[in-house]
PDB file of C-alpha atoms in Angstrom:
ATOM      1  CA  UNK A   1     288.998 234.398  53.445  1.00 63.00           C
ATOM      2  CA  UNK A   2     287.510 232.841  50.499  1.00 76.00           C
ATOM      3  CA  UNK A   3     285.742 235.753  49.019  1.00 95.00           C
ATOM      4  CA  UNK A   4     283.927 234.680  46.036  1.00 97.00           C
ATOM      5  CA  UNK A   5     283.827 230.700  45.053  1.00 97.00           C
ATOM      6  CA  UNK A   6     282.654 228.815  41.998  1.00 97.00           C
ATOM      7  CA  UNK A   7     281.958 225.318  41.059  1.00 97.00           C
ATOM      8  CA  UNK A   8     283.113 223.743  38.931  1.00 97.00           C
ATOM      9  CA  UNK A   9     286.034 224.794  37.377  1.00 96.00           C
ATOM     10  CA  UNK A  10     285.289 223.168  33.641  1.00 96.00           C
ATOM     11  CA  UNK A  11     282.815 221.565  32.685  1.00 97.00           C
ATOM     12  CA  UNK A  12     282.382 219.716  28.969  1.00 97.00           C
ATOM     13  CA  UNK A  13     278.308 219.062  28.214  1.00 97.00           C
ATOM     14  CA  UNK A  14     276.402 217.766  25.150  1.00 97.00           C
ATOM     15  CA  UNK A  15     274.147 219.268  23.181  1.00 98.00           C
ATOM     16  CA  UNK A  16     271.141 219.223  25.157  1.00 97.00           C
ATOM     17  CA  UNK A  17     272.140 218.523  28.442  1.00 97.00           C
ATOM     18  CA  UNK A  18     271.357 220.778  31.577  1.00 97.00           C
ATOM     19  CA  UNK A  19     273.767 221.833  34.239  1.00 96.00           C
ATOM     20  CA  UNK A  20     274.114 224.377  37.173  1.00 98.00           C
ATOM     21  CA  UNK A  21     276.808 226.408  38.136  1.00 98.00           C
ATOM     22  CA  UNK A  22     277.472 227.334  41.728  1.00 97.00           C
ATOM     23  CA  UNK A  23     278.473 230.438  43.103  1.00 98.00           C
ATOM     24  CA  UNK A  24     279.528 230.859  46.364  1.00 98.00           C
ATOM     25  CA  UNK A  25     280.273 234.487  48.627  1.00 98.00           C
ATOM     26  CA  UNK A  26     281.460 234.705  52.014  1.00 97.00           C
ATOM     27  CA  UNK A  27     281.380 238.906  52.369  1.00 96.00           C
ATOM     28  CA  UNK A  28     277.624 239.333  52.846  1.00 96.00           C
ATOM     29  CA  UNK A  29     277.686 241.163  49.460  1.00 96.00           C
ATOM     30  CA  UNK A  30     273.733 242.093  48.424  1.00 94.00           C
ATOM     31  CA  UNK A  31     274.739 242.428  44.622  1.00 93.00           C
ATOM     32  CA  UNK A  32     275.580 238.963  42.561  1.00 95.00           C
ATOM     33  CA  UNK A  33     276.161 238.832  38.893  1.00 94.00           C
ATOM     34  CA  UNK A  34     276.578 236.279  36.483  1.00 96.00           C
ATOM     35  CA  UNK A  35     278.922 236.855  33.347  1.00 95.00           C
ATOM     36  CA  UNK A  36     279.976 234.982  30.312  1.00 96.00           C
ATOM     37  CA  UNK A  37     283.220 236.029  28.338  1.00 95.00           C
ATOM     38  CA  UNK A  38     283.973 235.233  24.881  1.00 93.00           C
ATOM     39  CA  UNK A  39     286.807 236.376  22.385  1.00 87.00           C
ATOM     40  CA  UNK A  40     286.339 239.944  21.177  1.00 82.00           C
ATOM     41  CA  UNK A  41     283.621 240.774  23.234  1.00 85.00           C
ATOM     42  CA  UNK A  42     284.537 240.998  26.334  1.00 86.00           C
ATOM     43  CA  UNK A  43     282.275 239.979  29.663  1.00 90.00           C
ATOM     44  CA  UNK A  44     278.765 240.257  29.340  1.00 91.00           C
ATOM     45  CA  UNK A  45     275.951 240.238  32.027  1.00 91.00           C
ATOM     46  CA  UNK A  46     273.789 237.285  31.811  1.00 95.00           C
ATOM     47  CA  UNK A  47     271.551 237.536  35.620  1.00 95.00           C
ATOM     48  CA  UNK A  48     272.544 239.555  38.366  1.00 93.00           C
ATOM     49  CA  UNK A  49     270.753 239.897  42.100  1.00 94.00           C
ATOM     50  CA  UNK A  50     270.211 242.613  43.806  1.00 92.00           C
ATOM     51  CA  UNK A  51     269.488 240.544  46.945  1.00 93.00           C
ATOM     52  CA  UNK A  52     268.391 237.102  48.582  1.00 95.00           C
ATOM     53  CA  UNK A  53     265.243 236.082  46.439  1.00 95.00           C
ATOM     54  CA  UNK A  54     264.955 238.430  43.754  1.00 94.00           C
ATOM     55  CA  UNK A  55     266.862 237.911  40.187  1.00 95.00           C
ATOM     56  CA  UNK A  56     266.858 240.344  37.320  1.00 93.00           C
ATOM     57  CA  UNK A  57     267.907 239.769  33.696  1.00 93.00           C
ATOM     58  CA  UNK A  58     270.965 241.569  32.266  1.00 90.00           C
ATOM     59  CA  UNK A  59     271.985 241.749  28.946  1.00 88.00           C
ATOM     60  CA  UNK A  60     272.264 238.191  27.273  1.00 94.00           C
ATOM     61  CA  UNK A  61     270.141 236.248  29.812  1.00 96.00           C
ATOM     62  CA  UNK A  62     268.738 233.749  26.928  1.00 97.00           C
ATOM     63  CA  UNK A  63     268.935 229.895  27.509  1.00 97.00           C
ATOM     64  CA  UNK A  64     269.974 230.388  31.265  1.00 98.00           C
ATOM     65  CA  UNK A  65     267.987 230.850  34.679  1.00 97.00           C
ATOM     66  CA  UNK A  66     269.349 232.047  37.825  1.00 98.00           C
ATOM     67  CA  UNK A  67     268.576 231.541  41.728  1.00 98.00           C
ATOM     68  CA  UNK A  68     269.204 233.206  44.945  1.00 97.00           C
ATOM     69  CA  UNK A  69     267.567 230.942  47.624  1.00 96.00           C
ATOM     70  CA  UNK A  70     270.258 232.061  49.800  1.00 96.00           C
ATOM     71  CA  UNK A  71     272.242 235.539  50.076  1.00 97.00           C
ATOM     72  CA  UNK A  72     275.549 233.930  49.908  1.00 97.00           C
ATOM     73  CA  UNK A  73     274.721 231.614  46.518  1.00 98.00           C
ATOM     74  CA  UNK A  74     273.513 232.153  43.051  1.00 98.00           C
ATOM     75  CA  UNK A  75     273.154 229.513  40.888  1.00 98.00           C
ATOM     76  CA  UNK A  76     273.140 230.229  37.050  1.00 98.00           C
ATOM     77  CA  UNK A  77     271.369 226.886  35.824  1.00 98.00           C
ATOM     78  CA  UNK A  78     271.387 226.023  31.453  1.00 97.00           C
ATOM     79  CA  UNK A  79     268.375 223.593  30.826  1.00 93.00           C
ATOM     80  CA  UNK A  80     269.497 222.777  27.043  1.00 96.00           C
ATOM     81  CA  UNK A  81     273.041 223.411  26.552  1.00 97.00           C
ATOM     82  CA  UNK A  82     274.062 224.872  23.037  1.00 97.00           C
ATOM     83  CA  UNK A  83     277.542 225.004  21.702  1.00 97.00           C
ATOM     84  CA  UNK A  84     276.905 228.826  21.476  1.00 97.00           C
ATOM     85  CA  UNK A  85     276.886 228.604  25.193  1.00 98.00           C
ATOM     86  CA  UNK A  86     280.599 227.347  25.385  1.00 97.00           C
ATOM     87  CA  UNK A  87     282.393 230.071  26.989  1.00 97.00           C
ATOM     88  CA  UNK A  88     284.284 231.068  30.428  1.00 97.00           C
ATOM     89  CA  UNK A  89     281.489 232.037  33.136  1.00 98.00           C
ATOM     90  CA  UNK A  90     282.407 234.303  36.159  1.00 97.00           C
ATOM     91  CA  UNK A  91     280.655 234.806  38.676  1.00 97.00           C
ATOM     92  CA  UNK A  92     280.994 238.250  40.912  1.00 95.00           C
ATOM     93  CA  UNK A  93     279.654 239.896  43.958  1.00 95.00           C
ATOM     94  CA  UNK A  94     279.393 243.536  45.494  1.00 92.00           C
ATOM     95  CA  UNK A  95     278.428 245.404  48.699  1.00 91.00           C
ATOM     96  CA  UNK A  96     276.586 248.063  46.377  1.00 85.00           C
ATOM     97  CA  UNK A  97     275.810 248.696  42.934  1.00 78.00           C
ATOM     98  CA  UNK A  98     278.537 251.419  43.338  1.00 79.00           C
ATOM     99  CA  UNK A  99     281.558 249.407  44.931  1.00 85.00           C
ATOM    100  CA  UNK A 100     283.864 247.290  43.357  1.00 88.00           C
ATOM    101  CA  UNK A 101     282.717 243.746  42.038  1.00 91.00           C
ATOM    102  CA  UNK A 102     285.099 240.895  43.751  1.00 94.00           C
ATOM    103  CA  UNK A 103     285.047 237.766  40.996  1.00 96.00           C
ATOM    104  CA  UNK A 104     285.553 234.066  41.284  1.00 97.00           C
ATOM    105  CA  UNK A 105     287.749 232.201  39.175  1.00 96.00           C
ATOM    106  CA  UNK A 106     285.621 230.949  36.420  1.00 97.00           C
ATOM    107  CA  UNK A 107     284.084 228.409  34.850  1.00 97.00           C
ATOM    108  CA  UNK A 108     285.396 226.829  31.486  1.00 97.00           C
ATOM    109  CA  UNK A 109     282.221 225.237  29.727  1.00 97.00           C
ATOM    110  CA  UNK A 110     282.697 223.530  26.713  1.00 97.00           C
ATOM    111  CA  UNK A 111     279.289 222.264  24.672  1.00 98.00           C
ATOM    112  CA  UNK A 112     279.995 219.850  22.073  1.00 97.00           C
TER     113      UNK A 112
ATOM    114  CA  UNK B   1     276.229 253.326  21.583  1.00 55.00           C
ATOM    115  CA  UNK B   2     278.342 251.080  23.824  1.00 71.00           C
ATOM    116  CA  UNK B   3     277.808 251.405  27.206  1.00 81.00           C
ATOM    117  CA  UNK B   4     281.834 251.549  27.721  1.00 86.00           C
ATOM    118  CA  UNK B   5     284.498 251.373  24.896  1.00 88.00           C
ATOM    119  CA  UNK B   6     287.908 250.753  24.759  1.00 90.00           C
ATOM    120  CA  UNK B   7     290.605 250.516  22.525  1.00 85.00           C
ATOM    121  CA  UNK B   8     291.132 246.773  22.116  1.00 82.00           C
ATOM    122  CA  UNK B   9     294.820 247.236  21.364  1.00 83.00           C
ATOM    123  CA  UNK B  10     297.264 245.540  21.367  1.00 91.00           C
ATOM    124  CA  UNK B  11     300.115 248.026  23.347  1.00 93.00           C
ATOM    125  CA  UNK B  12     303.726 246.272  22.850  1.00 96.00           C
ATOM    126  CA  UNK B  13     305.939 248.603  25.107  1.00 96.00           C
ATOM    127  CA  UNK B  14     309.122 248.168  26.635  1.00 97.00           C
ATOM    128  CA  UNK B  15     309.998 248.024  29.835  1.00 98.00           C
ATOM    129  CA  UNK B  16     310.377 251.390  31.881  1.00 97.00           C
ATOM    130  CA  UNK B  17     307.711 253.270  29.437  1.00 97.00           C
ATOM    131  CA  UNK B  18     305.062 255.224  30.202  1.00 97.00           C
ATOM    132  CA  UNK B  19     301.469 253.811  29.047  1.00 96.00           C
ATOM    133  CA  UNK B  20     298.226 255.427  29.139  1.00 94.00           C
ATOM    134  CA  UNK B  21     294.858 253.764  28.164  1.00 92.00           C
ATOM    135  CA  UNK B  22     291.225 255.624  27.769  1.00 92.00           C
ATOM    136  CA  UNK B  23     287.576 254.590  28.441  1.00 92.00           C
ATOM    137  CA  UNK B  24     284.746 256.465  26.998  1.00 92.00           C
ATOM    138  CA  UNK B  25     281.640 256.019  28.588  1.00 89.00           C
ATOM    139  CA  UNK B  26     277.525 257.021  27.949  1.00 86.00           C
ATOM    140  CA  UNK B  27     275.792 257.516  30.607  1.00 80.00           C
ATOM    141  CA  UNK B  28     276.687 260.613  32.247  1.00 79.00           C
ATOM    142  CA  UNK B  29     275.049 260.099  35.480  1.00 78.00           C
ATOM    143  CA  UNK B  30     277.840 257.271  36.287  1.00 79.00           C
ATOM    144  CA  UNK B  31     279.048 258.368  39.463  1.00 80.00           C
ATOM    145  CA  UNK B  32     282.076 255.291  40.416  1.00 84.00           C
ATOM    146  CA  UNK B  33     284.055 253.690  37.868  1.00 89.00           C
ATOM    147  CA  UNK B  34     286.956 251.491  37.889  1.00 92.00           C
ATOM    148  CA  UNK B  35     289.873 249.667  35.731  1.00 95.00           C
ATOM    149  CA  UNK B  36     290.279 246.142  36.654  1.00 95.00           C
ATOM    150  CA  UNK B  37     292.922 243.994  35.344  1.00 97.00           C
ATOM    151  CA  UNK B  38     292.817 240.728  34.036  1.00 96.00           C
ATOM    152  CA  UNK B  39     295.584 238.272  33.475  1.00 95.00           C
ATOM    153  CA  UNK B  40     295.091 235.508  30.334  1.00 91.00           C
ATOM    154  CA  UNK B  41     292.655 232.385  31.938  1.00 86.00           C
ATOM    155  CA  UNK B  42     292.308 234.244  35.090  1.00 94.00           C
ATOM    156  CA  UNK B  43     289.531 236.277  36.840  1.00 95.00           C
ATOM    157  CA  UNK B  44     289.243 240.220  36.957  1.00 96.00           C
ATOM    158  CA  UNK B  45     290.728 241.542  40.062  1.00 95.00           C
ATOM    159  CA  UNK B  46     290.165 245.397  41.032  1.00 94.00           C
ATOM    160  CA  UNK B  47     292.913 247.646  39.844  1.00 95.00           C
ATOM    161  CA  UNK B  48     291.758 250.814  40.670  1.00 93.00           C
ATOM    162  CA  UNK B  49     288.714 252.953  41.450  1.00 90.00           C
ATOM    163  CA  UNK B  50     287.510 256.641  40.488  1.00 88.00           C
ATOM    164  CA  UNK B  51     285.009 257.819  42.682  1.00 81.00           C
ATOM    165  CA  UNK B  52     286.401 261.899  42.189  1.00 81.00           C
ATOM    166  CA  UNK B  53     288.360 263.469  39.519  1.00 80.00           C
ATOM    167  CA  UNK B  54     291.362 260.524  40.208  1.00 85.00           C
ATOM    168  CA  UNK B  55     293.459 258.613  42.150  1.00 89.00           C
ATOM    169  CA  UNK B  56     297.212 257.302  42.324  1.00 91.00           C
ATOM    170  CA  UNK B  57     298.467 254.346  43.306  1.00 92.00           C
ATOM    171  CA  UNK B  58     302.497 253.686  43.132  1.00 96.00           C
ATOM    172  CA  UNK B  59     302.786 253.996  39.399  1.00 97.00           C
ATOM    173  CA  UNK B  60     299.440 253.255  38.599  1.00 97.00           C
ATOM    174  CA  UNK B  61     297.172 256.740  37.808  1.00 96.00           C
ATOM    175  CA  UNK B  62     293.403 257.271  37.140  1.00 94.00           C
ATOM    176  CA  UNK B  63     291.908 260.574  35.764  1.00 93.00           C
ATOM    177  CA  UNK B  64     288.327 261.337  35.110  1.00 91.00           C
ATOM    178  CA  UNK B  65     286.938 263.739  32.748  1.00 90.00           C
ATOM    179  CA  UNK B  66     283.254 264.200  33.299  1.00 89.00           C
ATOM    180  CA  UNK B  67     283.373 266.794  30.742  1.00 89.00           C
ATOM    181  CA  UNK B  68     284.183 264.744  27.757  1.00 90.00           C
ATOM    182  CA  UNK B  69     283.049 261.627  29.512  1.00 90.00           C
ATOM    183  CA  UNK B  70     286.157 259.616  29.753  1.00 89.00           C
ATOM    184  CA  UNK B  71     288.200 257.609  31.854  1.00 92.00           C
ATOM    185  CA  UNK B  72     291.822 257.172  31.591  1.00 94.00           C
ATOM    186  CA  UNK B  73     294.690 254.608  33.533  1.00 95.00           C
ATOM    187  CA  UNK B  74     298.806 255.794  33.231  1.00 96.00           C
ATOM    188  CA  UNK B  75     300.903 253.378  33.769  1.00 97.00           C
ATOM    189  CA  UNK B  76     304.512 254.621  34.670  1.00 98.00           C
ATOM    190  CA  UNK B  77     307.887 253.014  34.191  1.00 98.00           C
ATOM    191  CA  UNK B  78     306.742 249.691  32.988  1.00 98.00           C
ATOM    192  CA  UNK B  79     307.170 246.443  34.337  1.00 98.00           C
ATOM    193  CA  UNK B  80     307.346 242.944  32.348  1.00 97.00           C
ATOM    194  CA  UNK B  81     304.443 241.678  34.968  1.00 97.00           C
ATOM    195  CA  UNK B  82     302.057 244.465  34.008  1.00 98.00           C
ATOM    196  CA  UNK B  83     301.724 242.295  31.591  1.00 97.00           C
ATOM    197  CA  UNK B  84     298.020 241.758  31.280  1.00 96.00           C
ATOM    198  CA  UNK B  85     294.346 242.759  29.884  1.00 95.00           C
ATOM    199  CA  UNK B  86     292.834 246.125  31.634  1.00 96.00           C
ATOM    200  CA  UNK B  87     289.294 246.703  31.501  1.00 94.00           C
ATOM    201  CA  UNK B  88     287.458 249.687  32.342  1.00 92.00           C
ATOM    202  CA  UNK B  89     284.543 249.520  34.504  1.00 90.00           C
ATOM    203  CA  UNK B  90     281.409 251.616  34.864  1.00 85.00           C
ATOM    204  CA  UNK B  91     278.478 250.890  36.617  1.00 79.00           C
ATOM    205  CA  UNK B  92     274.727 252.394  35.678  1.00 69.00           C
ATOM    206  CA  UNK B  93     273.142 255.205  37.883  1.00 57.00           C
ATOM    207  CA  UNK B  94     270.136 254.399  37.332  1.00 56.00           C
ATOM    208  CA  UNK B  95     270.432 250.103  37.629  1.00 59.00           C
ATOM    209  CA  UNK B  96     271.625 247.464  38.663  1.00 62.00           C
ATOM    210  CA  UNK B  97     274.329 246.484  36.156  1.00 72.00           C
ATOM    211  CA  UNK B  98     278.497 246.607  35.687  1.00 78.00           C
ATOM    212  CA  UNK B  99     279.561 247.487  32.405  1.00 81.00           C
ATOM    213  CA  UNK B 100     283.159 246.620  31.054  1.00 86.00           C
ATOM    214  CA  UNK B 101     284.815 247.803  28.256  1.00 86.00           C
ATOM    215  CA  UNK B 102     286.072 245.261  26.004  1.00 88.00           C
ATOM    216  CA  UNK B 103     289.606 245.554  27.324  1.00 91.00           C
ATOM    217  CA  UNK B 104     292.998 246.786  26.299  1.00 93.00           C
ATOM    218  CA  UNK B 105     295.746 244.202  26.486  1.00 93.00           C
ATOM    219  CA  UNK B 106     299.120 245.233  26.933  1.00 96.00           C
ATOM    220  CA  UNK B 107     302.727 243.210  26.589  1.00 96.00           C
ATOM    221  CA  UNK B 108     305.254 245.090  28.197  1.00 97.00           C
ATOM    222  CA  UNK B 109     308.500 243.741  26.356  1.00 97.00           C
ATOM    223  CA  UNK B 110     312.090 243.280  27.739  1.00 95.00           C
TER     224      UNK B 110
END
């Protein structure tokens, strides 16, 4: 059971390039959430989805855009990568806003 | 306000000790909550969760106090691999969103 996957693991950009992260859920969770998590200030919501085709922003969604074509994906995309945007990225899902959230493993991003 | 605070820590406790962390939260219409731990580089992974006044697990306890708004995680006789970063967890009533606490990290030390 793969439970919840992300691609890829790191990732090193310039200034100004665009990428898209991949995440990947094989429990037919509604709920997906995107997170970044920096030193000191623990993991912060960047997009989450309540379900296939909607997206909402959470609390530091600048710079980044999300997707949910598909119940089982959500893609967090960054048009213009900043190095303020280097951080570790997890992605999570969840039956209901009031079960647990299962995580992937992360994403190291590094913007030089 | 936070929406969830911790205290960051750091807990340095030896093995076999008794450890207890708290989680102070805002919004009063929470109704689930949960501590997740986190080991360094690595993903959160569900620890524990509150849906009542608490639950017990092994050595691991939760307590809630709706009262006073807090959350609390005991951990009993210590072991080197609880070694690790716990975060409290508390999602909004009235959205869509997971809140986490900052995290405590604790070293449990020979």
């Amino acid at each position: 059971n793969a439970g919840v996957t992300q691609t890829p693991k790191f990732r090193v950009l310039k200034t100004g390039q665009s990428m898209t992260l991949l995440c990947a859920q094989d429990m037919n969770h509604e709920y997906m959430y995107w997170y970044r998590q920096d030193p000191g200030l623990g993991l912060r919501l960047i997009h989450y989805s309540v379900g296939e085709g909607t997206t909402a922003k959470g609390e530091v969604p600048d710079g980044y855009n999300v997707s949910r074509l598909k119940k089982q994906n959500f893609l967090l995309g960054l048009e213009s990568a900043a190095p303020s945007q280097t951080s570790v990225y997890f992605c999570a899902s969840s039956f209901s806003r009031n079960t647990e959230a299962f995580f992937g493993q992360g994403t190291r991003l590094t913007v030089v | 306000r936070k929406e969830v605070e911790q205290d960051p820590g750091p807990f340095n406790v030896p093995e076999g000790a008794t450890v207890a962390f708290n989680c102070t939260y805002s919004n009063s219409a929470s109704q689930s909550f949960f501590w997740y731990r986190q080991d360094c580089r690595k993903e959160p992974k569900l620890l524990m969760s509150v849906y009542s006044s608490g639950n017990e697990d092994g050595r691991f306890t939760a307590q809630l106090n709706r009262a006073s708004q807090y959350i609390s995680l005991l951990i009993r006789d210590s072991k080197l691999s609880d070694s690790a970063t716990y975060l409290c967890v508390v999602p909004l009533d009235t959205g869509n969103q997971f809140y986490f606490g900052t995290g405590t990290s604790l070293t449990v030390i020979p």
